[in-house]
PDB file of C-alpha atoms in Angstrom:
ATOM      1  CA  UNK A  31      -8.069  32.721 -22.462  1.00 44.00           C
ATOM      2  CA  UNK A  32     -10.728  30.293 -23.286  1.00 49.00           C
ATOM      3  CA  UNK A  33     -12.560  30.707 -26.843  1.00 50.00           C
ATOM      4  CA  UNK A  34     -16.443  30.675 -25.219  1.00 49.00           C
ATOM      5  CA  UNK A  35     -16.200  33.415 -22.983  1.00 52.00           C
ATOM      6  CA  UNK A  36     -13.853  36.030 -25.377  1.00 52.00           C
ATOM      7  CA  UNK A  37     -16.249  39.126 -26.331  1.00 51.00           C
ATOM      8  CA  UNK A  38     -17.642  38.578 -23.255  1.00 56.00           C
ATOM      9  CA  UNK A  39     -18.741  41.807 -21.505  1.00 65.00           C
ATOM     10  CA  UNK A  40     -16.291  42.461 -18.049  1.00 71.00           C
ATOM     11  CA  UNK A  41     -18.944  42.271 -16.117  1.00 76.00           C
ATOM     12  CA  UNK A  42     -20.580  38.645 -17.419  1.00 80.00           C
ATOM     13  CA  UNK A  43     -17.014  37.286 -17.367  1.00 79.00           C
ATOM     14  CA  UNK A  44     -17.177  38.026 -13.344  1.00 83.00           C
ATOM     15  CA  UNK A  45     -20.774  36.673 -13.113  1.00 87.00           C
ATOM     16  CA  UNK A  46     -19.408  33.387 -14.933  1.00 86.00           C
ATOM     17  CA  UNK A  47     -16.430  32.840 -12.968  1.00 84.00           C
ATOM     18  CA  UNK A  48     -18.029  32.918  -9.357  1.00 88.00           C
ATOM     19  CA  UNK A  49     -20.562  30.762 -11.114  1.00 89.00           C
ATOM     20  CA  UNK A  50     -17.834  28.189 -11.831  1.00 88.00           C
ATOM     21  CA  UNK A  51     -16.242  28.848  -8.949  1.00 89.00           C
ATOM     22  CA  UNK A  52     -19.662  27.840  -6.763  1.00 92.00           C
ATOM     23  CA  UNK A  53     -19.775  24.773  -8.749  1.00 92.00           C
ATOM     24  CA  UNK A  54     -16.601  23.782  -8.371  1.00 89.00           C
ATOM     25  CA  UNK A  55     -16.072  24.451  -4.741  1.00 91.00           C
ATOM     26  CA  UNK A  56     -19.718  22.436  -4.554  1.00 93.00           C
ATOM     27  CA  UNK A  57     -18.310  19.473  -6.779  1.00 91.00           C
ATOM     28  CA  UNK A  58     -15.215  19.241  -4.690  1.00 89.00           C
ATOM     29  CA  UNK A  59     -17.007  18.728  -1.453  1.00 91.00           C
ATOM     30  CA  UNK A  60     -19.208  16.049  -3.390  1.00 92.00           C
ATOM     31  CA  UNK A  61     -16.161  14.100  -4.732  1.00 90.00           C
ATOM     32  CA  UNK A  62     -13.950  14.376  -1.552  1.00 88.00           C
ATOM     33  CA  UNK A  63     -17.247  13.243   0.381  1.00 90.00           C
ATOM     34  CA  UNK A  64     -17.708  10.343  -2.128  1.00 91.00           C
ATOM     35  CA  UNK A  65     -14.300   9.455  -1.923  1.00 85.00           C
ATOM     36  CA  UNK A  66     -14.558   9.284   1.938  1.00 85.00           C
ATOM     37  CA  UNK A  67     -17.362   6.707   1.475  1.00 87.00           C
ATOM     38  CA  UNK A  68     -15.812   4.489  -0.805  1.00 87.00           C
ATOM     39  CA  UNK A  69     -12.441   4.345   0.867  1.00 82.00           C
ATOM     40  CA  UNK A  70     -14.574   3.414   4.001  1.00 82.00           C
ATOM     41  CA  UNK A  71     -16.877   0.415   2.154  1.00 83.00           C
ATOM     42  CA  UNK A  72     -13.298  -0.683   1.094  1.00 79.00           C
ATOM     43  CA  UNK A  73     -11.385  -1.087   4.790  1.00 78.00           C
ATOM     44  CA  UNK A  74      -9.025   1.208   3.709  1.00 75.00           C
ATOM     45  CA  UNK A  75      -9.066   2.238   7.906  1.00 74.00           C
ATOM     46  CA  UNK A  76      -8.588  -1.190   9.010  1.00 75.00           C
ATOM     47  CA  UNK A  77      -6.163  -1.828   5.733  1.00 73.00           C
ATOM     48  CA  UNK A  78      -3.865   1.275   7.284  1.00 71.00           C
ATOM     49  CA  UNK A  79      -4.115   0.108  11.234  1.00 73.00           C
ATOM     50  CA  UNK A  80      -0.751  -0.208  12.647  1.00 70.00           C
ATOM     51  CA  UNK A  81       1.018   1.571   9.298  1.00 72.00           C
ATOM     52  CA  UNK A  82       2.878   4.658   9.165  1.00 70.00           C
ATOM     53  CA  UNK A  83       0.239   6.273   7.086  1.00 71.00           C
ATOM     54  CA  UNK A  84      -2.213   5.803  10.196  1.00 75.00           C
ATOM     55  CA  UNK A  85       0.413   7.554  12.608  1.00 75.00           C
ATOM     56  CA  UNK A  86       1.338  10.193  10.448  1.00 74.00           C
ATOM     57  CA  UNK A  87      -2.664  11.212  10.087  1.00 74.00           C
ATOM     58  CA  UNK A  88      -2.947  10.960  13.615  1.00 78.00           C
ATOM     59  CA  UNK A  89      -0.496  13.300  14.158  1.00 76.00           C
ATOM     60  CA  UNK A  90      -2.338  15.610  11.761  1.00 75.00           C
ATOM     61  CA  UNK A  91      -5.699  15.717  14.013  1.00 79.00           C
ATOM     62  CA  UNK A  92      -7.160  13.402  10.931  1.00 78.00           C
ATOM     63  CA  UNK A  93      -6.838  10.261   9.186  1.00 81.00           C
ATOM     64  CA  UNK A  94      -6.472   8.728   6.483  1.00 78.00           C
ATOM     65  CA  UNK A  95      -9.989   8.380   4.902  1.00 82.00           C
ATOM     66  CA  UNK A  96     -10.634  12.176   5.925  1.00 84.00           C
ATOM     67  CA  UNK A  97      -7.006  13.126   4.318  1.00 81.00           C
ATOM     68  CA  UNK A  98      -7.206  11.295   0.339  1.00 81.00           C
ATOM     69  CA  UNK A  99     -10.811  12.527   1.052  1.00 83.00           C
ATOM     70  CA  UNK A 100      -9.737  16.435   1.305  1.00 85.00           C
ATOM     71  CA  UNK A 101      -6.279  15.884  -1.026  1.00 84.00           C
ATOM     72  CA  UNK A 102      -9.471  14.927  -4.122  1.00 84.00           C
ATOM     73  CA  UNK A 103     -11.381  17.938  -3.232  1.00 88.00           C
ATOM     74  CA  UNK A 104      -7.867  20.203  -2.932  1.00 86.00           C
ATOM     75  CA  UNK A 105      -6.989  19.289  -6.233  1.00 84.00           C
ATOM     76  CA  UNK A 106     -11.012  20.289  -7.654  1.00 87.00           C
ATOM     77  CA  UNK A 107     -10.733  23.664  -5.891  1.00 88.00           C
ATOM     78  CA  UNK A 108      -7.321  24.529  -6.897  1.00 85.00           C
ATOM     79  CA  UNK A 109      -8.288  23.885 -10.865  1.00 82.00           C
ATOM     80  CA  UNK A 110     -11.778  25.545 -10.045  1.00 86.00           C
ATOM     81  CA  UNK A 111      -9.890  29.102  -8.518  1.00 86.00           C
ATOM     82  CA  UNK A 112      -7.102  28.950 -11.448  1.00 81.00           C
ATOM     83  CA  UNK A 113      -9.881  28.459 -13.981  1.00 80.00           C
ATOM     84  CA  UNK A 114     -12.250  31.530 -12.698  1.00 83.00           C
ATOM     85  CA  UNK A 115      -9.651  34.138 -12.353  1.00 80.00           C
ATOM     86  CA  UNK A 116      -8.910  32.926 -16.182  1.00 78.00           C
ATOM     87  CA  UNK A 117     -12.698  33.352 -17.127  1.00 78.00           C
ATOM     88  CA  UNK A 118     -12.480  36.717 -14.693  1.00 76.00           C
ATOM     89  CA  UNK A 119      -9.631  37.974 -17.245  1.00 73.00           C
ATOM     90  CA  UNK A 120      -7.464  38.488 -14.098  1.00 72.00           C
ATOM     91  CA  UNK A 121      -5.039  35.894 -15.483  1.00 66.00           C
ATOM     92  CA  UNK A 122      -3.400  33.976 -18.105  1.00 67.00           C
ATOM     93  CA  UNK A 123      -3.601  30.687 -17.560  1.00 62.00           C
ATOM     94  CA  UNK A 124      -3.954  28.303 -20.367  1.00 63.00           C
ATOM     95  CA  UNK A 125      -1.226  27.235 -21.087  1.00 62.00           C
ATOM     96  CA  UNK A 126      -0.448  26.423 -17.348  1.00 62.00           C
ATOM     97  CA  UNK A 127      -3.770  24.807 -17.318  1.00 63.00           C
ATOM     98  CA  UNK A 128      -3.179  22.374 -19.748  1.00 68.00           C
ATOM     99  CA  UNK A 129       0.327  21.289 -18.638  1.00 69.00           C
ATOM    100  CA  UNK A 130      -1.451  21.133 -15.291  1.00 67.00           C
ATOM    101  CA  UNK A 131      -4.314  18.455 -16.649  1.00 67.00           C
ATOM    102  CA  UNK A 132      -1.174  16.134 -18.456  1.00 72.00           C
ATOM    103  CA  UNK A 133       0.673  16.351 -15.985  1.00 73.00           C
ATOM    104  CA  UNK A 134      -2.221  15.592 -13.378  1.00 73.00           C
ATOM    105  CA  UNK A 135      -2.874  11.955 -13.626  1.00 79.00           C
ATOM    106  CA  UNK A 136       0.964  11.030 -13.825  1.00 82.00           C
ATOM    107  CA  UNK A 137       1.843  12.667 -10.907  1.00 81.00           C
ATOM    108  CA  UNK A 138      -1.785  11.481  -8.920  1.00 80.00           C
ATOM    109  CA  UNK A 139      -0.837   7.898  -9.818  1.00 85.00           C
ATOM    110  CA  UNK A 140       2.747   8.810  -8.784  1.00 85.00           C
ATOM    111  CA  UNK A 141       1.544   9.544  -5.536  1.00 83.00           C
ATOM    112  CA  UNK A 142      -0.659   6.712  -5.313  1.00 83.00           C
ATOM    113  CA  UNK A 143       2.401   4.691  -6.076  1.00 87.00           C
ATOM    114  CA  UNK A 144       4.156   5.900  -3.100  1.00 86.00           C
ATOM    115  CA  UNK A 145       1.100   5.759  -0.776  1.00 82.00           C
ATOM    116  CA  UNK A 146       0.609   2.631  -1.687  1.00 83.00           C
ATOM    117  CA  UNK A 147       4.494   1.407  -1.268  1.00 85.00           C
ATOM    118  CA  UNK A 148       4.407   3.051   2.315  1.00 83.00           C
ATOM    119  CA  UNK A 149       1.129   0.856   3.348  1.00 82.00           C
ATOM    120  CA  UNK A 150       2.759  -2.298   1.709  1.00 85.00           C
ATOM    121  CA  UNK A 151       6.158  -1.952   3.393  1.00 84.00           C
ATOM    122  CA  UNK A 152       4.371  -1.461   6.737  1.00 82.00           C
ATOM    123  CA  UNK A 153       2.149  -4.068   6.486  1.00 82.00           C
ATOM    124  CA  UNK A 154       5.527  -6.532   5.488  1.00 85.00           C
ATOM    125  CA  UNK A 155       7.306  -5.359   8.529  1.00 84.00           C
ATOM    126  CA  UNK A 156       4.749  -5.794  10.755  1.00 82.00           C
ATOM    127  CA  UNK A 157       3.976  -9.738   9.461  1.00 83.00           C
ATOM    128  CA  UNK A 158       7.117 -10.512   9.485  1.00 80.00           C
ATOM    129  CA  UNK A 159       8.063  -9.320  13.104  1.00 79.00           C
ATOM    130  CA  UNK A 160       4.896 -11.389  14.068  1.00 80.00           C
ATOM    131  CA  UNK A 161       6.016 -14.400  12.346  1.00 76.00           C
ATOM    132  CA  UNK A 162       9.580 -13.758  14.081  1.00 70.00           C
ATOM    133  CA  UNK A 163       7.808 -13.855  17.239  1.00 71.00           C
ATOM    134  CA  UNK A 164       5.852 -16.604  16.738  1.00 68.00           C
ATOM    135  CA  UNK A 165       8.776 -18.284  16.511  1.00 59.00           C
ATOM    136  CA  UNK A 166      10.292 -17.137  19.515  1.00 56.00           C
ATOM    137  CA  UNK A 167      12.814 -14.454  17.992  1.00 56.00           C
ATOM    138  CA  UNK A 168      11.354 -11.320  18.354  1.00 52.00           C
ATOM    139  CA  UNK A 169      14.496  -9.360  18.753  1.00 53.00           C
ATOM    140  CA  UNK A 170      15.287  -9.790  14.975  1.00 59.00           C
ATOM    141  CA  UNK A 171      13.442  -6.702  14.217  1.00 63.00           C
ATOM    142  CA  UNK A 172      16.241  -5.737  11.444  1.00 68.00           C
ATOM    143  CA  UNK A 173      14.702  -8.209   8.775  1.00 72.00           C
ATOM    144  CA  UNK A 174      11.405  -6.454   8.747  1.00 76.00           C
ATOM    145  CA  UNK A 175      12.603  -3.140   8.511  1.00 79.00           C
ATOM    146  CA  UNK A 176      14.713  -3.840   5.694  1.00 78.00           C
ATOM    147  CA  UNK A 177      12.126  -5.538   3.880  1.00 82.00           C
ATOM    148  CA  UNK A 178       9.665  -2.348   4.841  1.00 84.00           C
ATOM    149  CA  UNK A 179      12.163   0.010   3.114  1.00 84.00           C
ATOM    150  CA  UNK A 180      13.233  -2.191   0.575  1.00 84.00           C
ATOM    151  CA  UNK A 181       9.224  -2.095  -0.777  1.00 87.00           C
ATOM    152  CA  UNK A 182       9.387   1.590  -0.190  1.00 86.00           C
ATOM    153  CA  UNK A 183      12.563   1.863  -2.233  1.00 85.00           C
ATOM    154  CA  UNK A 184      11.049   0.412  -5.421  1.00 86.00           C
ATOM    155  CA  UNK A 185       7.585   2.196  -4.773  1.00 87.00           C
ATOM    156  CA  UNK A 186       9.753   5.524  -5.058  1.00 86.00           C
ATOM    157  CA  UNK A 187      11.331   4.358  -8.095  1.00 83.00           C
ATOM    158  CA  UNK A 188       8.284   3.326  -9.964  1.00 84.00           C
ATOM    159  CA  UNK A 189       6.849   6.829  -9.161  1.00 84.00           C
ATOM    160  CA  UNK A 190       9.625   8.636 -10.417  1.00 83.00           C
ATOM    161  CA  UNK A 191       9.424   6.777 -13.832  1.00 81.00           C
ATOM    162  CA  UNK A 192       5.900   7.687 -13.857  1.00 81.00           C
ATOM    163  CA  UNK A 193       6.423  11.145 -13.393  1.00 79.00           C
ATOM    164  CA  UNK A 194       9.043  11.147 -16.544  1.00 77.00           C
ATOM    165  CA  UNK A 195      12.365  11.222 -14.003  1.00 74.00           C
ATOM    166  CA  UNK A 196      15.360   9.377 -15.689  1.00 70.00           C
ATOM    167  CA  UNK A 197      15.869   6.710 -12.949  1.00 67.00           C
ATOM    168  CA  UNK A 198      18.455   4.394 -15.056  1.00 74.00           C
ATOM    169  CA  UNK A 199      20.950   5.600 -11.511  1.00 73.00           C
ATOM    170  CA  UNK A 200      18.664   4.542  -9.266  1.00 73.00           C
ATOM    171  CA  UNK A 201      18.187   0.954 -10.520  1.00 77.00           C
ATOM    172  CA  UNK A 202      21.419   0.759 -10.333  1.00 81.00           C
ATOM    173  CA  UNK A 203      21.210   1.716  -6.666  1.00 77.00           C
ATOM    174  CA  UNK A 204      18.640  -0.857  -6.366  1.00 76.00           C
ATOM    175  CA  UNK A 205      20.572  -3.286  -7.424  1.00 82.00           C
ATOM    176  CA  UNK A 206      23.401  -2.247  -4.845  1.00 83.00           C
ATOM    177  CA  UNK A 207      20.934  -1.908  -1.949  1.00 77.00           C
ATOM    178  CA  UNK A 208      19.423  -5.112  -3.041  1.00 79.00           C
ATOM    179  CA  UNK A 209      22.872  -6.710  -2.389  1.00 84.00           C
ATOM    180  CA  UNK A 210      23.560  -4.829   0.707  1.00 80.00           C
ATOM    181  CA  UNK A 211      19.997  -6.392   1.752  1.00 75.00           C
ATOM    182  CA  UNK A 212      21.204  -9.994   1.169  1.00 79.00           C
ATOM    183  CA  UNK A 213      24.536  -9.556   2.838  1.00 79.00           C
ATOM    184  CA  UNK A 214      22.600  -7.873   6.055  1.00 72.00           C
ATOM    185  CA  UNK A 215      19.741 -10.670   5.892  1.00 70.00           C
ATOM    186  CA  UNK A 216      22.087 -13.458   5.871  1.00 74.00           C
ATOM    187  CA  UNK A 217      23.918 -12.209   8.902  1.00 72.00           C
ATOM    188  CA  UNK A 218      20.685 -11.290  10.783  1.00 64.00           C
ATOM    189  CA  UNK A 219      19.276 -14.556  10.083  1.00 69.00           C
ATOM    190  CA  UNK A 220      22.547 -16.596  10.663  1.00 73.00           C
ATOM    191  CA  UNK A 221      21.028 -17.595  14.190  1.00 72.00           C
ATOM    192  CA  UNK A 222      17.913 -18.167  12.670  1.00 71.00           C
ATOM    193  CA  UNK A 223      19.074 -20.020   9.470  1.00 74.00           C
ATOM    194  CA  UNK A 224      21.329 -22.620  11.910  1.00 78.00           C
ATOM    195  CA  UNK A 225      18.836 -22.768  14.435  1.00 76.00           C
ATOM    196  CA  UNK A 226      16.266 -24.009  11.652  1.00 77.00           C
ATOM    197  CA  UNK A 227      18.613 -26.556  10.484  1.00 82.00           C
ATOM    198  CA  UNK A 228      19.700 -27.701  13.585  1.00 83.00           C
ATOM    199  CA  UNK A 229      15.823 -28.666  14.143  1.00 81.00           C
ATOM    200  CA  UNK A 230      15.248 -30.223  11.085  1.00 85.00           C
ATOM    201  CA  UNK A 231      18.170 -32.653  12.237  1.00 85.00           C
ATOM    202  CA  UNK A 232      16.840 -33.330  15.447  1.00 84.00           C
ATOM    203  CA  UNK A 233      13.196 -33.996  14.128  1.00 83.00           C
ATOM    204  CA  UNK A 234      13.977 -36.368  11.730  1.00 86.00           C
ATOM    205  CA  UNK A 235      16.847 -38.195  14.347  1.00 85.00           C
ATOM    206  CA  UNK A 236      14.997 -38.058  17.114  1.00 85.00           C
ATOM    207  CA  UNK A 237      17.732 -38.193  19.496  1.00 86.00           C
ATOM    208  CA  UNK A 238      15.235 -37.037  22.048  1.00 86.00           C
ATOM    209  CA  UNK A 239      11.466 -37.566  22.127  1.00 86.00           C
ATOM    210  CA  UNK A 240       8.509 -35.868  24.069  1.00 88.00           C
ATOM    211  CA  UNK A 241       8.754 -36.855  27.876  1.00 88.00           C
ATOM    212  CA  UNK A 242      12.127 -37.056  27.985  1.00 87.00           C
ATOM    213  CA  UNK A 243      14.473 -35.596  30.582  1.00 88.00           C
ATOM    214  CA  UNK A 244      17.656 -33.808  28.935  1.00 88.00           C
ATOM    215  CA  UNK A 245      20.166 -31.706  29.979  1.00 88.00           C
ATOM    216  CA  UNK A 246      21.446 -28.705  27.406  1.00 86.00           C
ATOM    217  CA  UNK A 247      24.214 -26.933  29.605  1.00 82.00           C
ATOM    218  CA  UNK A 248      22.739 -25.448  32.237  1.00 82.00           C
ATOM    219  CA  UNK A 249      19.166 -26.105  31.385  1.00 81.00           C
ATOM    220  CA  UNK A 250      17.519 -29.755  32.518  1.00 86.00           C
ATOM    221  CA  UNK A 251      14.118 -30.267  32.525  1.00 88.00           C
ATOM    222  CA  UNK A 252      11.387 -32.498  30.911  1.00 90.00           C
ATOM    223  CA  UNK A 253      11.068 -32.481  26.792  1.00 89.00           C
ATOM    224  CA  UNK A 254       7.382 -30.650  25.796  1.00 89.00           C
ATOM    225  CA  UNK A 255       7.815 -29.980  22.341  1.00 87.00           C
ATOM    226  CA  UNK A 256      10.532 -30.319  19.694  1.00 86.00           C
ATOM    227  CA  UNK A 257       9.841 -27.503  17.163  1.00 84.00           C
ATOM    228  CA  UNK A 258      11.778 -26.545  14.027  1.00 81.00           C
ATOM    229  CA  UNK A 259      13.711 -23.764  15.661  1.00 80.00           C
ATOM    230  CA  UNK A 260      13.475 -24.704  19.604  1.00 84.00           C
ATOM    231  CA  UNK A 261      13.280 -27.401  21.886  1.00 87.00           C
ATOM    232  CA  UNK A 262      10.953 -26.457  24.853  1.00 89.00           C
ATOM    233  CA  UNK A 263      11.528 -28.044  27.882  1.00 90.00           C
ATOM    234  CA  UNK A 264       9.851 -27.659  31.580  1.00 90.00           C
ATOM    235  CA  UNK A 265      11.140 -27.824  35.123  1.00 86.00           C
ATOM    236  CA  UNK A 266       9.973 -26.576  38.174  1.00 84.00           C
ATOM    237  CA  UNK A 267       6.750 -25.136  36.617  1.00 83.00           C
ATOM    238  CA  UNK A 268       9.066 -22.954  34.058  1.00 86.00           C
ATOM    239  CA  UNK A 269       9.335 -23.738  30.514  1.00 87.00           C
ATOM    240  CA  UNK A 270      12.912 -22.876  28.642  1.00 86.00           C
ATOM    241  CA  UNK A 271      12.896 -22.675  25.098  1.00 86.00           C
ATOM    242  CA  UNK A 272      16.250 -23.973  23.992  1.00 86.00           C
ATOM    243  CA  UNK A 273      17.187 -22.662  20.573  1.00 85.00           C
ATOM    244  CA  UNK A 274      17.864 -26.199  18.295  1.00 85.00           C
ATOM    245  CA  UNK A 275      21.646 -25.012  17.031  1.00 83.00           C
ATOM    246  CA  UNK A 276      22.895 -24.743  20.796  1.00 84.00           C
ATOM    247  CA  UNK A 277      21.361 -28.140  21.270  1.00 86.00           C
ATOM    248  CA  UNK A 278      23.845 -29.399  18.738  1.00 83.00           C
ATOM    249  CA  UNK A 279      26.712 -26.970  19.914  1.00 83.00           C
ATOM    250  CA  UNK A 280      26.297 -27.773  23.551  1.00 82.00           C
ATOM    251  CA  UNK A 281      25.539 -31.017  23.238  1.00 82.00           C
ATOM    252  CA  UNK A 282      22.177 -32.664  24.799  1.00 82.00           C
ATOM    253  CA  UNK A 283      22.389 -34.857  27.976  1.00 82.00           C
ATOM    254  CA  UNK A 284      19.818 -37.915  28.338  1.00 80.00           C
ATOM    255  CA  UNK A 285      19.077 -38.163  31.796  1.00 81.00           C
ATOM    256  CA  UNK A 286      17.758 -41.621  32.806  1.00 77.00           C
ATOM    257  CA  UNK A 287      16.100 -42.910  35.304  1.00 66.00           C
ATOM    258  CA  UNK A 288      17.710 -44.712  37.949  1.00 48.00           C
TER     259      UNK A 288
END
């Protein structure tokens, strides 16, 4: 029990601890409140749009402003109720309590860690499925997943090294899954990878030029662009977009004019 309220009469210790208790259930409305504000000034909504972390709030009735909002005040009123049935004499809980307050900001940043992993590997995934489909191969959706849990992977690593957890294993599992990563990515970006090449060829050849008429097996139709990774060519008000390393493959056919 704490030194300034032993000797206390029973009935002042009971006084003291709803006291405390008032004040802390008022302090962690105030800091879950203040919290709420300042993730707001920072865009932590628009920073989360899209991300699992949205979904999984939505699912919740709440989101994620309102939830690291209530988590700060959770953690005040938890300390506050443990603390006041100490000062009440109810319970012993000292030593708990200060375990609890080293422990606290290991495991907080631990979860930050992870929270934070979770937002980055989202936000990876969804850039690079845009960039994939800017580039006309959105059905490569693999690469950005793997990338997504390949940031979460390491986030959950760091945190457990924060928290004290012997994680000498898991590097070595990240080293293995980092492997198994390259391996997958080269085979779901073989396509990709040849396409890519095949266009840097043709762009600095020029076998074909804008305005041209070419025939790429069953495709013919007028040259509109000549990109790294397609050709794009129009006919009959339809544009085809004729990935560069079946250019090469199948051959293009310069139709002329006659």
């Amino acid at each position: 029990m704490a030194e300034w309220f032993v000797g206390t009469g029973v009935e002042m210790r009971y006084l003291l601890a709803v006291a405390v208790l008032v004040l802390g259930l008022v302090a962690g409305y105030l800091v879950g409140r203040l919290n709420r504000q300042i993730l707001s000034r920072l865009g932590v909504d628009e920073a989360v749009e899209g991300t699992s972390l949205e979904r999984t709030a939505r699912n919740l009735n709440s989101d994620v402003i309102s939830l690291l909002g209530n988590a700060s005040s959770w953690i005040i009123y938890v300390v506050t109720a443990v603390y006041s049935l100490e000062i009440a004499g109810l319970v012993e809980t000292s030593v708990l309590l200060s375990k609890f307050a080293d422990l606290l900001p290991s495991y907080v940043l631990a979860a930050v860690i992870v929270m934070g992993g979770l937002l980055v590997g989202d936000k990876v995934e969804m850039s690079v499925d845009e960039w994939l489909k800017g580039i006309k191969f959105p059905e490569i959706t693999l690469v950005g997943q793997l990338l997504r849990y390949t940031v979460i992977f390491v986030a959950v690593l760091l945190a457990l090294a924060q928290i004290g957890v012997a994680v000498g294993v898991l590097v070595l599992l990240l080293g293995a899954y980092l492997l198994a990563i390259i391996v997958l990515l080269a085979s779901a970006l073989h396509q990709l990878l040849a396409a890519g090449g095949a266009g840097l060829f043709l762009l600095l050849t020029q076998p074909y030029t804008i305005g041209d008429r070419i025939a790429v097996g069953e495709r013919e139709g007028v040259v509109q662009e000549v990109q790294l990774f397609v050709t794009k060519i129009e006919e009959d008000g339809r544009v085809y977009l004729v990935p560069n390393h079946l250019v090469l493959k199948n051959g293009a056919t310069l139709v002329l004019d006659v």
